Tab-separated table of C-alpha atoms in Angstrom:
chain	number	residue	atom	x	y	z
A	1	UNK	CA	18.498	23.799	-9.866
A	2	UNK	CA	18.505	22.886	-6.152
A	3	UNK	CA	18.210	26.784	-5.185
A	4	UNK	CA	15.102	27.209	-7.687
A	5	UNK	CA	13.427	23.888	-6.242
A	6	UNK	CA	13.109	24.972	-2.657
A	7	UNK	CA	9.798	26.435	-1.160
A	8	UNK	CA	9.355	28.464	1.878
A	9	UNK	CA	7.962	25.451	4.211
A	10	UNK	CA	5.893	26.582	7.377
A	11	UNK	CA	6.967	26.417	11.069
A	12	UNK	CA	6.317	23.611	13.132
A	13	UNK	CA	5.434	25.749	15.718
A	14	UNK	CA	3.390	27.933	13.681
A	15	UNK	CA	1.402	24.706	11.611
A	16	UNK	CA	-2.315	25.395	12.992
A	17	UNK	CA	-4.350	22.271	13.470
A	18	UNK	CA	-7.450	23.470	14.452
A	19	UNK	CA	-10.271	22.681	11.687
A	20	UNK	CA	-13.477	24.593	11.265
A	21	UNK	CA	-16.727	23.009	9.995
A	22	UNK	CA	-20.401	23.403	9.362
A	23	UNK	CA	-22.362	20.331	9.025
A	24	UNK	CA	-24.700	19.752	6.135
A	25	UNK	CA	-27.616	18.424	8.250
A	26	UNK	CA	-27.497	19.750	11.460
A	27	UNK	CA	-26.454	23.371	10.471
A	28	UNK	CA	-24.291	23.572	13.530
A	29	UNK	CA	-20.083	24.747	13.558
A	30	UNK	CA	-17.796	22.742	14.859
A	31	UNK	CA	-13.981	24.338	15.719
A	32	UNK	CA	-10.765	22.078	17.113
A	33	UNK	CA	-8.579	19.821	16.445
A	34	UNK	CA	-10.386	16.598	14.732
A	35	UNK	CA	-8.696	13.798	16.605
A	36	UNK	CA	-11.613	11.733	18.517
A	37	UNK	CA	-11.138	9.253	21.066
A	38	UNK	CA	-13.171	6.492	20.032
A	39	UNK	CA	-16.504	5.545	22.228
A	40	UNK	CA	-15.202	2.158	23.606
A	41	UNK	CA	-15.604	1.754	27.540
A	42	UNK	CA	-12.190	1.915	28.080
A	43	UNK	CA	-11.227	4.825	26.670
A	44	UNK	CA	-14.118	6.779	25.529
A	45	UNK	CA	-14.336	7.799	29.190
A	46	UNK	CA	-15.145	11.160	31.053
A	47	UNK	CA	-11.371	11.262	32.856
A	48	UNK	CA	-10.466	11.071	29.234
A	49	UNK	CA	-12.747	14.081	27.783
A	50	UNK	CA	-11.517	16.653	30.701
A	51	UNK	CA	-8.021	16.028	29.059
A	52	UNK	CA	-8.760	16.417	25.704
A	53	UNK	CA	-11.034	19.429	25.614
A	54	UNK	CA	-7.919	21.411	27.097
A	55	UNK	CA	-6.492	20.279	23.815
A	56	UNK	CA	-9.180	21.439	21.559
A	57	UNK	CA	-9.868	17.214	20.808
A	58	UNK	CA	-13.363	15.516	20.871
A	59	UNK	CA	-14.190	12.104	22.747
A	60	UNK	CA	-17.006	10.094	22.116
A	61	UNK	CA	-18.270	8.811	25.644
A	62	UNK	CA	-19.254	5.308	25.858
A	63	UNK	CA	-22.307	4.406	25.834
A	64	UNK	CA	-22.350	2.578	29.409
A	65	UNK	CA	-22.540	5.817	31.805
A	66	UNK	CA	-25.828	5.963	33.498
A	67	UNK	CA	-28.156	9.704	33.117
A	68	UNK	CA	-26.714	10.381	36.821
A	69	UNK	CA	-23.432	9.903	35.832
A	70	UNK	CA	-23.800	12.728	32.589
A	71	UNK	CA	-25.103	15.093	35.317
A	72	UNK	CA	-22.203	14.753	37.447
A	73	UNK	CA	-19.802	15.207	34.600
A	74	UNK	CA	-22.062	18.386	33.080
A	75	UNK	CA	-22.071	20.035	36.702
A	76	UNK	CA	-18.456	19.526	37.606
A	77	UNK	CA	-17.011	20.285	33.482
A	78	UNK	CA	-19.536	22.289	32.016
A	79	UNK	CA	-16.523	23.336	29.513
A	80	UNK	CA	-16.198	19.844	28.449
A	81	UNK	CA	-19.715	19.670	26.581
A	82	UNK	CA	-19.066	20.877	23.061
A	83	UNK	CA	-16.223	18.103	23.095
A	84	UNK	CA	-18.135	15.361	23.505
A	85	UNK	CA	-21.189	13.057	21.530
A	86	UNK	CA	-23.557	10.465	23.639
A	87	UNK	CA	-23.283	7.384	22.333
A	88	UNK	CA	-25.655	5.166	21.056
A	89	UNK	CA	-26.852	1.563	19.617
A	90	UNK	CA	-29.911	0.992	17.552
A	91	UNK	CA	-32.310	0.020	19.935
A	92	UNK	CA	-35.347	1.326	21.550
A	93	UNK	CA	-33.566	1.253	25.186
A	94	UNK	CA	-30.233	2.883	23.006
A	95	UNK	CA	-32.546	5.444	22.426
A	96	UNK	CA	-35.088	6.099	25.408
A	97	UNK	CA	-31.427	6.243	27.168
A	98	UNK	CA	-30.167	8.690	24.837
A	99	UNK	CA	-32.954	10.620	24.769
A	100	UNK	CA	-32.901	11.141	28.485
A	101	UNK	CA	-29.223	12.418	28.785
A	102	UNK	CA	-30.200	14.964	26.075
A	103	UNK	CA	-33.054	16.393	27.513
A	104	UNK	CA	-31.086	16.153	31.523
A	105	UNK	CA	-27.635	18.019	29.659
A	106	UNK	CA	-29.135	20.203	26.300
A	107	UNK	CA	-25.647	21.519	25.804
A	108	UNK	CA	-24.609	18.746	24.449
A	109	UNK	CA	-25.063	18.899	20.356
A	110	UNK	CA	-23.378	15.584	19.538
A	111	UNK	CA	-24.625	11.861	19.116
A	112	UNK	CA	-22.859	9.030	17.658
A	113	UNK	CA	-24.738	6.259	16.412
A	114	UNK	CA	-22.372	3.831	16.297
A	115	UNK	CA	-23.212	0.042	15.218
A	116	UNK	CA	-20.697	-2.843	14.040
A	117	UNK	CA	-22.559	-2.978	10.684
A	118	UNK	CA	-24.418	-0.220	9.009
A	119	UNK	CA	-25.215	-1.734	5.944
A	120	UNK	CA	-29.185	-2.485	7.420
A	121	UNK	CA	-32.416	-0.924	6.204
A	122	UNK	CA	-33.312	-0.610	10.273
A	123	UNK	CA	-29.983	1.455	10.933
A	124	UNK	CA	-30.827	3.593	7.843
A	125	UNK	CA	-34.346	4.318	9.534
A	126	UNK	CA	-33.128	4.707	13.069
A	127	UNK	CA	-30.786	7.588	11.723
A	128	UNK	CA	-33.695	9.375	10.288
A	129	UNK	CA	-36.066	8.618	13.594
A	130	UNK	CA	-32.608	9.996	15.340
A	131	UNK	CA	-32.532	13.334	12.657
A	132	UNK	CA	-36.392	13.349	13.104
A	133	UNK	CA	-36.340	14.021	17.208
A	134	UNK	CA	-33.120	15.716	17.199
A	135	UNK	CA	-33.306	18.002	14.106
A	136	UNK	CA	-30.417	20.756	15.512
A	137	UNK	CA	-28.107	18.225	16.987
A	138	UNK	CA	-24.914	16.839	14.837
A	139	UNK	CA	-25.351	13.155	13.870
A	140	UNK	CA	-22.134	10.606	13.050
A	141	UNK	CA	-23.180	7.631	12.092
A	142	UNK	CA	-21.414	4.109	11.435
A	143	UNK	CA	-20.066	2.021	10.186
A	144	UNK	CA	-19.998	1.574	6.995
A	145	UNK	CA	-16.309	1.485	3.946
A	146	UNK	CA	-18.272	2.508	0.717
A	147	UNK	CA	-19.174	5.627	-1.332
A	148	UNK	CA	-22.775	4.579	-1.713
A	149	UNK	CA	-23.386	3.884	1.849
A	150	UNK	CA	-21.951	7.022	2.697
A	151	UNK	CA	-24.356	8.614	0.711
A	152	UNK	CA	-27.280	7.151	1.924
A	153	UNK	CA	-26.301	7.886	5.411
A	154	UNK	CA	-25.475	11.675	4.960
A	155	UNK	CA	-28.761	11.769	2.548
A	156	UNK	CA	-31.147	9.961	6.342
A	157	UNK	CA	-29.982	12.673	8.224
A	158	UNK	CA	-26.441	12.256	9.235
A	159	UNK	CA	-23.668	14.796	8.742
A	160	UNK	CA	-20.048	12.738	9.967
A	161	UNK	CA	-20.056	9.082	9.023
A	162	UNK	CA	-17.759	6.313	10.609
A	163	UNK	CA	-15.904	4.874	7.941
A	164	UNK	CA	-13.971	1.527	8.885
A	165	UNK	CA	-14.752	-2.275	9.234
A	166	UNK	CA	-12.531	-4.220	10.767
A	167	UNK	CA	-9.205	-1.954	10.927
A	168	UNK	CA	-8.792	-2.028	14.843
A	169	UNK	CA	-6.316	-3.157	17.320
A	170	UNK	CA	-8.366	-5.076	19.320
A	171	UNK	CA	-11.258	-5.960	15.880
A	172	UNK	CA	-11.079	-9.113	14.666
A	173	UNK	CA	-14.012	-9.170	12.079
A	174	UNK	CA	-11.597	-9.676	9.071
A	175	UNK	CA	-10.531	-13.424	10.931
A	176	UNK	CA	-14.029	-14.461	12.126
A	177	UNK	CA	-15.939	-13.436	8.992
A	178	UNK	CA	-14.168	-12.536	6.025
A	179	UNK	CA	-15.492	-9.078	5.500
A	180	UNK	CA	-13.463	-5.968	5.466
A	181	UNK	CA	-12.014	-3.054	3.416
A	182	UNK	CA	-8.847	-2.026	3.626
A	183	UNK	CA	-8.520	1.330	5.619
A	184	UNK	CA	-6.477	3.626	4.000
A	185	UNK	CA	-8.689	2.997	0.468
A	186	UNK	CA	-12.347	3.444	2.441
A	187	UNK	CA	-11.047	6.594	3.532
A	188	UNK	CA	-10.464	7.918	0.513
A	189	UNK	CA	-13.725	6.722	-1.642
A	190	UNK	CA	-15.790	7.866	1.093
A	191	UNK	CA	-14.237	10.697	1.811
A	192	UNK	CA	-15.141	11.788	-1.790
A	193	UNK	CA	-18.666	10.588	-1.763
A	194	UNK	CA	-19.423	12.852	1.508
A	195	UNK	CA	-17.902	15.757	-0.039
A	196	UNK	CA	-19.559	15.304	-2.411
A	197	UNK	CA	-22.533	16.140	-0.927
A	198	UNK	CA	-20.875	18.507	1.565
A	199	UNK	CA	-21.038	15.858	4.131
A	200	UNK	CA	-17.656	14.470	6.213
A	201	UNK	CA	-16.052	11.413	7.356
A	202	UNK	CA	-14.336	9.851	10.628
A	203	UNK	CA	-11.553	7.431	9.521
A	204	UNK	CA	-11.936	4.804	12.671
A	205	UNK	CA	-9.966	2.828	13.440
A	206	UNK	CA	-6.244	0.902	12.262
A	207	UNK	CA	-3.612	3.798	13.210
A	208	UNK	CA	-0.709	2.578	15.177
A	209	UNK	CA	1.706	5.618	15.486
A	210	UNK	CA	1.435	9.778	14.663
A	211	UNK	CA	2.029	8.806	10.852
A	212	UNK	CA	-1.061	6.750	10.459
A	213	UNK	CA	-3.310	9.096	11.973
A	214	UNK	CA	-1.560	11.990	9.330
A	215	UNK	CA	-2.282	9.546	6.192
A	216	UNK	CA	-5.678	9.356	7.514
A	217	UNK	CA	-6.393	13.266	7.061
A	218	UNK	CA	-4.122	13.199	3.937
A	219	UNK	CA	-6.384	10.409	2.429
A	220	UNK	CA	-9.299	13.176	2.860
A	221	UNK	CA	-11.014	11.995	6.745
A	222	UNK	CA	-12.212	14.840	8.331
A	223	UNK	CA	-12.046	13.630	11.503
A	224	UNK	CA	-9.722	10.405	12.859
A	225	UNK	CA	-11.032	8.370	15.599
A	226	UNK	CA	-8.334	6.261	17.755
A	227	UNK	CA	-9.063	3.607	20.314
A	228	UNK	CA	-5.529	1.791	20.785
A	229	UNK	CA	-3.217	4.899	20.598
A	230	UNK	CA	-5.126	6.007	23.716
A	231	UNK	CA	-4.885	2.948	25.967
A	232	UNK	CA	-3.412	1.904	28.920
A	233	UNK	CA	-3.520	5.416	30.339
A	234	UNK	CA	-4.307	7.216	34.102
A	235	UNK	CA	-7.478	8.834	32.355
A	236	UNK	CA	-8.579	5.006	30.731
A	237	UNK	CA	-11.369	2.488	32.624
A	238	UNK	CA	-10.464	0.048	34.905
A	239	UNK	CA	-7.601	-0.336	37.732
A	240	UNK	CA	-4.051	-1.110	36.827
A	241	UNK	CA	-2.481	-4.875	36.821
A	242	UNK	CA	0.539	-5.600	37.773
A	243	UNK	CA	1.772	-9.014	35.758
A	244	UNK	CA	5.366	-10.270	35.935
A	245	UNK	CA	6.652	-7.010	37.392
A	246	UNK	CA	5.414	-4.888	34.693
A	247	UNK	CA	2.074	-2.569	35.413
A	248	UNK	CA	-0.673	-3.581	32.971
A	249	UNK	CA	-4.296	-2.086	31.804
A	250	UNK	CA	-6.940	-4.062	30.242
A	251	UNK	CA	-8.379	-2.911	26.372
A	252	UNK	CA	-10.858	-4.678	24.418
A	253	UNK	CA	-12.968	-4.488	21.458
A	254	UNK	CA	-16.558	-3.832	22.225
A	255	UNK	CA	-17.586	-7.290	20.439
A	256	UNK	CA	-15.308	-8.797	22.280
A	257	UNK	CA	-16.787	-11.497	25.057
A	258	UNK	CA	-15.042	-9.472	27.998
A	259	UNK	CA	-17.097	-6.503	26.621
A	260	UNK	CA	-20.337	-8.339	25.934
A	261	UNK	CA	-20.001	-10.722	29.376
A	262	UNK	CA	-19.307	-7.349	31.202
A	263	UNK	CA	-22.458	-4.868	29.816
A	264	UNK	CA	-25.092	-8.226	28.433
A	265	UNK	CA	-24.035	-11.134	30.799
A	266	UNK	CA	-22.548	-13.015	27.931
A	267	UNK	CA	-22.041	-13.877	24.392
A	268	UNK	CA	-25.518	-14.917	22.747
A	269	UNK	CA	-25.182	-18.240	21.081
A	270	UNK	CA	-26.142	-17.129	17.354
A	271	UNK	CA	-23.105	-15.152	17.118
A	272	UNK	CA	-18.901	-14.831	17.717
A	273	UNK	CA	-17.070	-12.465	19.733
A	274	UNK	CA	-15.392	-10.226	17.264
A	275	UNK	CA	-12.958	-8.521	19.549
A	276	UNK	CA	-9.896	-9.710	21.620
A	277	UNK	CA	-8.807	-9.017	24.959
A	278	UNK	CA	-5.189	-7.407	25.453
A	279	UNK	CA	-3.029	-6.381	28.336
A	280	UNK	CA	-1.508	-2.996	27.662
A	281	UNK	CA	1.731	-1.594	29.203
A	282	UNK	CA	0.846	1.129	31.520
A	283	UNK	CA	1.700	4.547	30.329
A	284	UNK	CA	0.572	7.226	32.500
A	285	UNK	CA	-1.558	10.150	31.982
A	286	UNK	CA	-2.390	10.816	27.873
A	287	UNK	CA	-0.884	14.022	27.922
A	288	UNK	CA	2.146	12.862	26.635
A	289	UNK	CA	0.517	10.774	23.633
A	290	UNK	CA	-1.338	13.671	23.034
A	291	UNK	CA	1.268	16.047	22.612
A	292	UNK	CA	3.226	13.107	20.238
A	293	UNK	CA	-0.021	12.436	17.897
A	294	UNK	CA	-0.169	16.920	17.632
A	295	UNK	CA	3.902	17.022	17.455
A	296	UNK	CA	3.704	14.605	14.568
A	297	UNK	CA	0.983	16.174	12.597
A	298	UNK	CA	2.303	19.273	12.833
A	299	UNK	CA	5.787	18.127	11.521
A	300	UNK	CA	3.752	16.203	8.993
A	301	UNK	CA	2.363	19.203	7.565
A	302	UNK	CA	5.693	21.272	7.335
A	303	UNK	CA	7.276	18.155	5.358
A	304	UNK	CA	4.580	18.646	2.786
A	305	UNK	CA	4.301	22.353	2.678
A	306	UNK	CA	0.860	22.468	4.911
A	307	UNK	CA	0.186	25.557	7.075
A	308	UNK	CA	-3.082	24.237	8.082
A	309	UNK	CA	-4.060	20.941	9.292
A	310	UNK	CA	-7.334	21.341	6.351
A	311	UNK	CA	-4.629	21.712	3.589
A	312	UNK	CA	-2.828	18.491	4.031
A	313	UNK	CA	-5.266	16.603	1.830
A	314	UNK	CA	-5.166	18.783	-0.467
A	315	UNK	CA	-0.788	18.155	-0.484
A	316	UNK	CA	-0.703	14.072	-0.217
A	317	UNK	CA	0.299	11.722	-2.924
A	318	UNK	CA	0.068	7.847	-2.141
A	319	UNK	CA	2.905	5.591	-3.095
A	320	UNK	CA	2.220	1.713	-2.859
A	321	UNK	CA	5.333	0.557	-1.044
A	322	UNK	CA	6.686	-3.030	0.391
A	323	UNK	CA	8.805	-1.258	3.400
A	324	UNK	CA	7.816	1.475	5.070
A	325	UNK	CA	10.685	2.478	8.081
A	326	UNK	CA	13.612	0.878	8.612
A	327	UNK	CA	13.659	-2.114	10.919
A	328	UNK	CA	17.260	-2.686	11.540
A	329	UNK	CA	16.749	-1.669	15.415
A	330	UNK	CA	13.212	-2.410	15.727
C-alpha cells in the first residue's frame, strides 16, 4: 500500500516561484516572485527595493519620499522600476504628489492606494478618478476583508486589492476599536470574489515566519505583503540603537503616534493612534530573510506536490487546529 501511495514530489531546487499575471483593468503583465514589502516608512524604502528586484520581489515605496528623491532613485536604478508602486492616500495633495512622480519617472506602472479603511463612498470614487487619469497603469487598492468590497473595488478600476484589517505586528485596530476579520478567512473569501471577476488579491499583513506567508498563497492571495518579517534590517529607515548592549531598530505602524507626530506633527484629537511603537533586534542586511521566506516556500511546495509557486492553492487543505509546532524548546 505504502509503495502505491507515493507520488513523484518536485525538487526543492527545481520548485519555480516566479508567478505570471495580466491584470483585468490595467491590461498590463506582471512576472516575479509575489512577495511585497509593504509601503510603511520603515521598510517600504528604496535601500530596500534595490535588494529585492535582484530577487524578482516587489516593494511598495512609502509614500514620504519627495519627487527629487524618485529621480535620484530612477537615475541611479533604472532596473528597479517595474518592482516598485508609488504610494498613495486619498487626498488631493496624495494625489497632485502622485501625479507628479508619474509624469517625472513614466516607467513606473504601479500605484498603491493604500488607506486604513476602504469601506468609504470617497475611496470608491478616488479609485475611479485614479483609473480615470491613469488608465494603463496597475492599481492595488486597500483595505478592505470582504467579497463584496472586493468587488466593488476591482469593478472602480482597480486590478490587486489589499485584503487585511487589523492583522499586523505593529496594528492595533482590533484593541482600540473592535473591528477586524480574521486573516487567514479574508484571504480566502476575497480571494474568490476577485477571481471571480479575474481580478487578484494582496494578503497584508499578520505573517510571522516562512509558513504564514505559504498559507497565505495556499488560502488563494496572489500576492503577500509583509511589513514585520522585513524589519530591523541594513536596507530599513532610520539609524541603529544600541539599548542594554543589544543593537536595536525602530518599526511602527503607520497610525501609530510616532508615525503621525513624525509626517503630520501629531495625533489629531478626534481620533486614536492605532499602531505601536517597537524596538526590533538588529539583523543585518535582508538578504538572508529573503533567502529563508523563498527557502521555505519552495520546501512548502515540494511537501504538497507543487512545482509552481501558482499551483499551491490549488494543493492546500485547511485543518482547524489548537497547536500548531511544538513548544517544548521554544
Amino acid at each position: 500500500m505504502e509503495e502505491e501511495s507515493r507520488v513523484a514530489l518536485p525538487q526543492v531546487s527545481k520548485v519555480d516561484l516566479k508567478c505570471s499575471f495580466t491584470f483585468r483593468n490595467s491590461k498590463q503583465t506582471y512576472s516575479g516572485i509575489p512577495v511585497i514589502v509593504s509601503n510603511m516608512d520603515t521598510v517600504g524604502t528604496f535601500e530596500m527595493a534595490v535588494v529585492m528586484t535582484q530577487h524578482a520581489m516587489f516593494t511598495a515605496i512609502h509614500k514620504h519620499y519627495t519627487l527629487e528623491d524618485w529621480k535620484l532613485f530612477a537615475t541611479n536604478h533604472p532596473e528597479c522600476l517595474e518592482h516598485v508602486a508609488v504610494s498613495s492616500g486619498s487626498g488631493q495633495s496624495d494625489l497632485d504628489r502622485m501625479s507628479s512622480i508619474l509624469e517625472a519617472v513614466p516607467q513606473i506602472k504601479y500605484i498603491c492606494l493604500d488607506v486604513a479603511n476602504g469601506y468609504s463612498e470617497h475611496f470608491v470614487e478616488f479609485v475611479k478618478l485614479v483609473r480615470a487619469k491613469f488608465p494603463e497603469h496597475t492599481i492595488m487598492a486597500g483595505n478592505v476583508v470582504t467579497g463584496e468590497m472586493v468587488e466593488e473595488l476591482i469593478l472602480s478600476g482597480a486590478d490587486i486589492i489589499k485584503v487585511g484589517i487589523g492583522p499586523g505586528s505593529v496594528c492595533t485596530t482590533r484593541t482600540k476599536t473592535g473591528v477586524g476579520y480574521p486573516q487567514l478567512s479574508a484571504v480566502i473569501e476575497c480571494a474568490d470574489s476577485a477571481h471571480g471577476l479575474k481580478g487578484h488579491i494582496i494578503s497584508d499583513g499578520g505573517c510571522t515566519c516562512p509558513g504564514d506567508v505559504a498559507k497565505a498563497f495556499g488560502a488563494g492571495a496572489d500576492f503577500v505583503m509583509l511589513g514585520g518579517m522585513f524589519s530591523g534590517h541594513t536596507e530599513c529607515a532610520g539609524e541603529v540603537i544600541e539599548r542594554n548592549g543589544q543593537k536595536v531598530k525602530l518599526f511602527y505602524g503607520m497610525s501609530s503616534e510616532t508615525a503621525m507626530k513624525k509626517h503630520v506633527g501629531r495625533v489629531a484629537e478626534y481620533r486614536a493612534s492605532e499602531g505601536k511603537t517597537v524596538e526590533v533586534p538588529f539583523k543585518g542586511d535582508v538578504e538572508n530573510t529573503i533567502l529563508d521566506i523563498l527557502g521555505g516556500l519552495r520546501s512548502t511546495c515540494t511537501y504538497v506536490g507543487a512545482a509552481k509557486l501558482k499551483e499551491l492553492s490549488r494543493r492546500t487543505t485547511f485543518i482547524r487546529v489548537t497547536q500548531q509546532h511544538n513548544s517544548v524548546f521554544s
